[in-house]
C-alpha positions as a Python dict, from the first residue, in 0.01 Angstrom:
ca = {
    (1, 'X'): (0, 0, 0),
    (2, 'X'): (115, 363, -97),
    (3, 'X'): (41, 599, 200),
    (4, 'X'): (72, 978, 190),
    (5, 'X'): (8, 1208, 471),
    (6, 'X'): (-156, 1541, 451),
    (7, 'X'): (-84, 1888, 554),
    (8, 'X'): (311, 1923, 604),
    (9, 'X'): (445, 1618, 518),
    (10, 'X'): (730, 1526, 279),
    (11, 'X'): (628, 1335, -6),
    (12, 'X'): (852, 1096, -176),
    (13, 'X'): (936, 1105, -544),
    (14, 'X'): (738, 819, -598),
    (15, 'X'): (450, 964, -389),
    (16, 'X'): (377, 1270, -594),
    (17, 'X'): (458, 1480, -891),
    (18, 'X'): (277, 1812, -840),
    (19, 'X'): (153, 1955, -1169),
    (20, 'X'): (306, 1784, -1409),
    (21, 'X'): (49, 1934, -1623),
    (22, 'X'): (133, 2280, -1513),
    (23, 'X'): (28, 2448, -1855),
    (24, 'X'): (-316, 2377, -1771),
    (25, 'X'): (-288, 2384, -1401),
    (26, 'X'): (-114, 2734, -1416),
    (27, 'X'): (-318, 2894, -1690),
    (28, 'X'): (-598, 2992, -1475),
    (29, 'X'): (-719, 3262, -1739),
    (30, 'X'): (-759, 3001, -2037),
    (31, 'X'): (-1076, 2968, -2188),
    (32, 'X'): (-1238, 2603, -2175),
    (33, 'X'): (-1298, 2438, -2508),
    (34, 'X'): (-1493, 2085, -2589),
    (35, 'X'): (-1292, 1777, -2534),
    (36, 'X'): (-1337, 1459, -2744),
    (37, 'X'): (-1445, 1153, -2541),
    (38, 'X'): (-1354, 807, -2728),
    (39, 'X'): (-1435, 483, -2535),
    (40, 'X'): (-1540, 122, -2603),
    (41, 'X'): (-1695, -141, -2377),
    (42, 'X'): (-1711, -512, -2495),
    (43, 'X'): (-2022, -640, -2346),
    (44, 'X'): (-2060, -1019, -2200),
    (45, 'X'): (-2332, -1234, -2152),
    (46, 'X'): (-2441, -1085, -1838),
    (47, 'X'): (-2600, -807, -2036),
    (48, 'X'): (-2826, -1030, -2257),
    (49, 'X'): (-3183, -916, -2318),
    (50, 'X'): (-3153, -588, -2119),
    (51, 'X'): (-3208, -255, -2325),
    (52, 'X'): (-2911, -111, -2471),
    (53, 'X'): (-2988, 245, -2306),
    (54, 'X'): (-3017, 81, -1944),
    (55, 'X'): (-2669, -98, -2038),
    (56, 'X'): (-2484, 240, -2163),
    (57, 'X'): (-2622, 393, -1840),
    (58, 'X'): (-2463, 122, -1626),
    (59, 'X'): (-2145, 121, -1820),
    (60, 'X'): (-2096, 513, -1848),
    (61, 'X'): (-2273, 599, -1514),
    (62, 'X'): (-2140, 948, -1501),
    (63, 'X'): (-2365, 1055, -1770),
    (64, 'X'): (-2787, 1042, -1761),
    (65, 'X'): (-2969, 787, -1940),
    (66, 'X'): (-3125, 1064, -2136),
    (67, 'X'): (-2797, 1166, -2280),
    (68, 'X'): (-2693, 852, -2363),
    (69, 'X'): (-3018, 822, -2564),
    (70, 'X'): (-2963, 1116, -2764),
    (71, 'X'): (-2608, 1028, -2851),
    (72, 'X'): (-2731, 701, -2957),
    (73, 'X'): (-2991, 891, -3211),
    (74, 'X'): (-2736, 1133, -3295),
    (75, 'X'): (-2488, 829, -3379),
    (76, 'X'): (-2219, 901, -3120),
    (77, 'X'): (-2307, 581, -2927),
    (78, 'X'): (-2258, 283, -3178),
    (79, 'X'): (-2320, -90, -3118),
    (80, 'X'): (-2090, -325, -3351),
    (81, 'X'): (-2032, 2, -3545),
    (82, 'X'): (-2403, 40, -3616),
    (83, 'X'): (-2675, 315, -3491),
    (84, 'X'): (-2950, 145, -3314),
    (85, 'X'): (-3257, 275, -3093),
    (86, 'X'): (-3231, 322, -2732),
    (87, 'X'): (-3447, 6, -2692),
    (88, 'X'): (-3263, -218, -2866),
    (89, 'X'): (-3210, -543, -2655),
    (90, 'X'): (-2869, -670, -2624),
    (91, 'X'): (-2794, -1025, -2775),
    (92, 'X'): (-2472, -1061, -2604),
    (93, 'X'): (-2083, -951, -2644),
    (94, 'X'): (-2192, -677, -2832),
    (95, 'X'): (-1899, -375, -2869),
    (96, 'X'): (-2034, -48, -2749),
    (97, 'X'): (-1818, 270, -2924),
    (98, 'X'): (-1883, 617, -2766),
    (99, 'X'): (-1735, 916, -2966),
    (100, 'X'): (-1826, 1238, -2909),
    (101, 'X'): (-1715, 1621, -2857),
    (102, 'X'): (-1802, 1713, -2485),
    (103, 'X'): (-1886, 2042, -2408),
    (104, 'X'): (-1815, 2227, -2067),
    (105, 'X'): (-1997, 2036, -1810),
    (106, 'X'): (-2041, 2246, -1498),
    (107, 'X'): (-2137, 2645, -1485),
    (108, 'X'): (-1949, 2699, -1170),
    (109, 'X'): (-1667, 2977, -1171),
    (110, 'X'): (-1315, 2900, -1047),
    (111, 'X'): (-1227, 3067, -725),
    (112, 'X'): (-873, 3103, -602),
    (113, 'X'): (-936, 2910, -287),
    (114, 'X'): (-635, 2711, -122),
    (115, 'X'): (-641, 2335, -102),
    (116, 'X'): (-506, 2106, 106),
    (117, 'X'): (-373, 1843, -133),
    (118, 'X'): (-248, 1519, 30),
    (119, 'X'): (-172, 1376, -331),
    (120, 'X'): (-188, 1427, -722),
    (121, 'X'): (-85, 1299, -1033),
    (122, 'X'): (-212, 1301, -1376),
    (123, 'X'): (-536, 1107, -1304),
    (124, 'X'): (-629, 1170, -913),
    (125, 'X'): (-628, 1467, -688),
    (126, 'X'): (-671, 1369, -315),
    (127, 'X'): (-777, 1663, -104),
    (128, 'X'): (-793, 1710, 275),
    (129, 'X'): (-1132, 1908, 296),
    (130, 'X'): (-1144, 2169, 615),
    (131, 'X'): (-1428, 2220, 829),
    (132, 'X'): (-1684, 2506, 691),
    (133, 'X'): (-1612, 2435, 337),
    (134, 'X'): (-1933, 2342, 115),
    (135, 'X'): (-1824, 2058, -142),
    (136, 'X'): (-2084, 2154, -428),
    (137, 'X'): (-2229, 2508, -535),
    (138, 'X'): (-2607, 2539, -447),
    (139, 'X'): (-2893, 2727, -303),
    (140, 'X'): (-2719, 2980, -64),
    (141, 'X'): (-2376, 2856, -165),
    (142, 'X'): (-2289, 2968, -495),
    (143, 'X'): (-1899, 3036, -431),
    (144, 'X'): (-1663, 2950, -200),
    (145, 'X'): (-1701, 2581, -249),
    (146, 'X'): (-1448, 2289, -298),
    (147, 'X'): (-1558, 2256, -657),
    (148, 'X'): (-1490, 2659, -724),
    (149, 'X'): (-1131, 2578, -604),
    (150, 'X'): (-1088, 2263, -803),
    (151, 'X'): (-1170, 2438, -1121),
    (152, 'X'): (-912, 2682, -1052),
    (153, 'X'): (-655, 2476, -972),
    (154, 'X'): (-724, 2236, -1226),
    (155, 'X'): (-915, 2430, -1540),
    (156, 'X'): (-1005, 2128, -1730),
    (157, 'X'): (-1197, 1973, -1479),
    (158, 'X'): (-1492, 2184, -1635),
    (159, 'X'): (-1516, 1929, -1909),
    (160, 'X'): (-1614, 1644, -1611),
    (161, 'X'): (-1944, 1612, -1441),
    (162, 'X'): (-1941, 1749, -1107),
    (163, 'X'): (-1584, 1862, -1199),
    (164, 'X'): (-1459, 1513, -1109),
    (165, 'X'): (-1619, 1440, -777),
    (166, 'X'): (-1725, 1124, -720),
    (167, 'X'): (-1823, 1131, -362),
    (168, 'X'): (-1895, 1422, -92),
    (169, 'X'): (-1844, 1479, 229),
    (170, 'X'): (-2052, 1729, 451),
    (171, 'X'): (-1970, 2131, 497),
    (172, 'X'): (-1893, 2057, 870),
    (173, 'X'): (-1718, 1748, 836),
    (174, 'X'): (-1357, 1772, 798),
    (175, 'X'): (-1093, 1509, 579),
    (176, 'X'): (-1029, 1315, 265),
    (177, 'X'): (-1175, 1341, -64),
    (178, 'X'): (-1063, 1207, -418),
    (179, 'X'): (-1150, 1417, -708),
    (180, 'X'): (-1088, 1256, -1064),
    (181, 'X'): (-897, 1458, -1342),
    (182, 'X'): (-993, 1242, -1654),
    (183, 'X'): (-1286, 1065, -1744),
    (184, 'X'): (-1126, 740, -1726),
    (185, 'X'): (-1061, 792, -1385),
    (186, 'X'): (-1364, 889, -1264),
    (187, 'X'): (-1523, 608, -1452),
    (188, 'X'): (-1286, 365, -1280),
    (189, 'X'): (-1354, 537, -896),
    (190, 'X'): (-1750, 552, -960),
    (191, 'X'): (-1729, 194, -1011),
    (192, 'X'): (-1512, 132, -730),
    (193, 'X'): (-1732, 320, -494),
    (194, 'X'): (-2039, 106, -643),
    (195, 'X'): (-1862, -203, -578),
    (196, 'X'): (-1756, -118, -225),
    (197, 'X'): (-1401, -121, -317),
    (198, 'X'): (-1330, 242, -190),
    (199, 'X'): (-1203, 217, 168),
    (200, 'X'): (-1332, 512, 403),
    (201, 'X'): (-1254, 535, 783),
    (202, 'X'): (-1406, 812, 972),
    (203, 'X'): (-1305, 935, 1352),
    (204, 'X'): (-1607, 1052, 1546),
    (205, 'X'): (-1679, 1130, 1916),
    (206, 'X'): (-2030, 1052, 2024),
    (207, 'X'): (-2247, 1107, 2311),
    (208, 'X'): (-2242, 780, 2550),
    (209, 'X'): (-2091, 484, 2653),
    (210, 'X'): (-2053, 286, 2373),
    (211, 'X'): (-1977, -89, 2510),
    (212, 'X'): (-1818, -240, 2197),
    (213, 'X'): (-1787, -209, 1816),
    (214, 'X'): (-2034, -360, 1582),
    (215, 'X'): (-2233, -321, 1231),
    (216, 'X'): (-2495, -89, 1183),
    (217, 'X'): (-2693, -204, 899),
    (218, 'X'): (-3013, -1, 853),
    (219, 'X'): (-3180, 152, 547),
    (220, 'X'): (-3188, 500, 501),
    (221, 'X'): (-3407, 760, 320),
    (222, 'X'): (-3505, 1136, 336),
    (223, 'X'): (-3731, 1236, 679),
    (224, 'X'): (-4063, 1255, 567),
    (225, 'X'): (-4149, 1571, 751),
    (226, 'X'): (-3784, 1730, 829),
    (227, 'X'): (-3654, 1775, 464),
    (228, 'X'): (-3287, 1874, 598),
    (229, 'X'): (-3281, 1518, 779),
    (230, 'X'): (-3229, 1177, 683),
    (231, 'X'): (-3346, 906, 876),
    (232, 'X'): (-3334, 515, 935),
    (233, 'X'): (-3685, 403, 746),
    (234, 'X'): (-3813, 120, 576),
    (235, 'X'): (-3797, 156, 204),
    (236, 'X'): (-3459, 337, 215),
    (237, 'X'): (-3157, 257, 52),
    (238, 'X'): (-2931, 40, 200),
    (239, 'X'): (-2662, 189, 429),
    (240, 'X'): (-2411, -37, 634),
    (241, 'X'): (-2145, 110, 883),
    (242, 'X'): (-1884, -120, 1060),
    (243, 'X'): (-1758, 65, 1395),
    (244, 'X'): (-1494, 16, 1649),
    (245, 'X'): (-1457, 166, 1975),
    (246, 'X'): (-1112, 381, 2022),
    (247, 'X'): (-1143, 570, 2342),
    (248, 'X'): (-1386, 580, 2638),
    (249, 'X'): (-1454, 890, 2839),
    (250, 'X'): (-1710, 929, 3146),
    (251, 'X'): (-1969, 1064, 2938),
    (252, 'X'): (-1849, 1026, 2545),
    (253, 'X'): (-1676, 767, 2299),
    (254, 'X'): (-1432, 822, 2047),
    (255, 'X'): (-1494, 571, 1757),
    (256, 'X'): (-1378, 457, 1436),
    (257, 'X'): (-1624, 387, 1171),
    (258, 'X'): (-1604, 209, 819),
    (259, 'X'): (-1858, 291, 544),
    (260, 'X'): (-1967, 4, 354),
    (261, 'X'): (-2196, 235, 151),
    (262, 'X'): (-2187, 615, 125),
    (263, 'X'): (-2568, 740, 202),
    (264, 'X'): (-2617, 1120, 255),
    (265, 'X'): (-2525, 1193, 656),
    (266, 'X'): (-2505, 798, 687),
    (267, 'X'): (-2293, 798, 1014),
    (268, 'X'): (-2474, 1077, 1171),
    (269, 'X'): (-2818, 909, 1114),
    (270, 'X'): (-2701, 553, 1208),
    (271, 'X'): (-2540, 656, 1563),
    (272, 'X'): (-2820, 872, 1624),
    (273, 'X'): (-3056, 572, 1566),
    (274, 'X'): (-2866, 370, 1814),
    (275, 'X'): (-2906, 631, 2062),
    (276, 'X'): (-2519, 781, 2045),
    (277, 'X'): (-2543, 1068, 1851),
    (278, 'X'): (-2224, 1278, 1726),
    (279, 'X'): (-2132, 1561, 1981),
    (280, 'X'): (-2210, 1890, 1819),
    (281, 'X'): (-2436, 1762, 1558),
    (282, 'X'): (-2646, 2096, 1502),
    (283, 'X'): (-2888, 1847, 1298),
    (284, 'X'): (-2946, 1543, 1467),
    (285, 'X'): (-2916, 1703, 1825),
    (286, 'X'): (-3157, 1936, 1967),
    (287, 'X'): (-2979, 2060, 2240),
    (288, 'X'): (-2596, 2059, 2385),
    (289, 'X'): (-2566, 1820, 2624),
    (290, 'X'): (-2295, 1894, 2902),
    (291, 'X'): (-2234, 1652, 3171),
    (292, 'X'): (-2338, 1742, 3553),
    (293, 'X'): (-2045, 1874, 3735),
    (294, 'X'): (-1840, 1975, 3442),
    (295, 'X'): (-1536, 2196, 3463),
    (296, 'X'): (-1558, 2519, 3328),
    (297, 'X'): (-1309, 2441, 3050),
    (298, 'X'): (-1502, 2122, 2958),
    (299, 'X'): (-1840, 2312, 2945),
    (300, 'X'): (-1684, 2584, 2735),
    (301, 'X'): (-1511, 2324, 2490),
    (302, 'X'): (-1853, 2108, 2468),
    (303, 'X'): (-2082, 2441, 2409),
    (304, 'X'): (-1819, 2571, 2155),
    (305, 'X'): (-1818, 2284, 1943),
    (306, 'X'): (-2067, 2338, 1697),
    (307, 'X'): (-2030, 2112, 1416),
    (308, 'X'): (-2050, 1749, 1433),
    (309, 'X'): (-1752, 1594, 1563),
    (310, 'X'): (-1690, 1367, 1233),
    (311, 'X'): (-1348, 1358, 1037),
    (312, 'X'): (-1279, 1119, 706),
    (313, 'X'): (-940, 1023, 829),
    (314, 'X'): (-832, 735, 594),
    (315, 'X'): (-929, 664, 232),
    (316, 'X'): (-817, 366, 21),
    (317, 'X'): (-865, 308, -329),
    (318, 'X'): (-730, 104, -623),
    (319, 'X'): (-515, 372, -849),
    (320, 'X'): (-752, 375, -1189),
    (321, 'X'): (-432, 389, -1439),
    (322, 'X'): (-175, 155, -1244),
    (323, 'X'): (-423, -55, -1058),
    (324, 'X'): (-211, 4, -731),
    (325, 'X'): (-356, 15, -410),
    (326, 'X'): (-327, 321, -225),
    (327, 'X'): (-407, 459, 106),
    (328, 'X'): (-413, 819, 227),
    (329, 'X'): (-442, 966, 596),
    (330, 'X'): (-509, 1327, 695),
    (331, 'X'): (-452, 1428, 1074),
    (332, 'X'): (-729, 1554, 1293),
    (333, 'X'): (-853, 1940, 1235),
    (334, 'X'): (-738, 2179, 1504),
    (335, 'X'): (-1103, 2188, 1696),
    (336, 'X'): (-1137, 1821, 1683),
    (337, 'X'): (-787, 1758, 1838),
    (338, 'X'): (-863, 2006, 2092),
    (339, 'X'): (-1185, 1840, 2151),
    (340, 'X'): (-1042, 1501, 2214),
    (341, 'X'): (-740, 1664, 2439),
    (342, 'X'): (-982, 1814, 2678),
    (343, 'X'): (-1194, 1517, 2696),
    (344, 'X'): (-898, 1330, 2808),
    (345, 'X'): (-805, 1588, 3074),
    (346, 'X'): (-1138, 1666, 3205),
    (347, 'X'): (-1384, 1377, 3109),
    (348, 'X'): (-1143, 1030, 3151),
    (349, 'X'): (-1284, 755, 3236),
    (350, 'X'): (-1272, 622, 3617),
}
């Protein structure tokens, strides 16, 4: 496994060559142009009888089914070299060919926002996201997001769906994210996530005494009343979280959780569901809970920690080009470190 530490670490020559593509990375004023996408995929018998538009959406999941259907109709997506209708049924072993000019895929504006880059090469970018940074522009957050920063750092990412992002973490969660720098890498990473081959380990602090580790296997869907929240509900999407107890305090527990799936707010929802909500969570904890008899320092620290105590600490993946297994680590943010240190001194277990 290749390992890289974030922040002020010294990288070896084999770990990273920053901005090898410096012509694009440094030319922040360059205009965006279309790029040609030329891909092939050989089907096997597992696709027998399926509609070709469904198959194409499975093979090239970064593009919507409607876009792929349009490319079929326009002759950009061929089956065995021939134009077919989207309802064509696969007979087995067809060769799909996609050849199309891609216009810019994202309308966000590039902004000169510093990035804490853990690792970078021609195919991927691994970032340690700070607390408070929104990942994707949206209502109320048109600027200052991670995507705005990525577009400035690597302008060609405008040609990729979501600027190369394949997963997200919440605004107030710190830690690791991987970003693809080309379509092949984006396809590869998306499939790794779908097949549960991406290793994601989080550090968190919860209210209460967690006795032992375990697995939470409960479906998650949008809360039926409070649309900001997610909830464990029948009919939700499968969600699996494995966890281990790392450190016990009198009234809190530090835990490491490994995601098998990646649903919205998964860790926050799962631990709230089993009765151990995350310290500081502004969405799933209705009020701050300070232990009786808490010292002034502990009281101030808990009341002053106004975000979920959650950090994406480790990220493991298979490199899209080389096939090498890679593991990245990011140290705790300053506020998380301070929180744990205060718990160790002011709320230590008996």
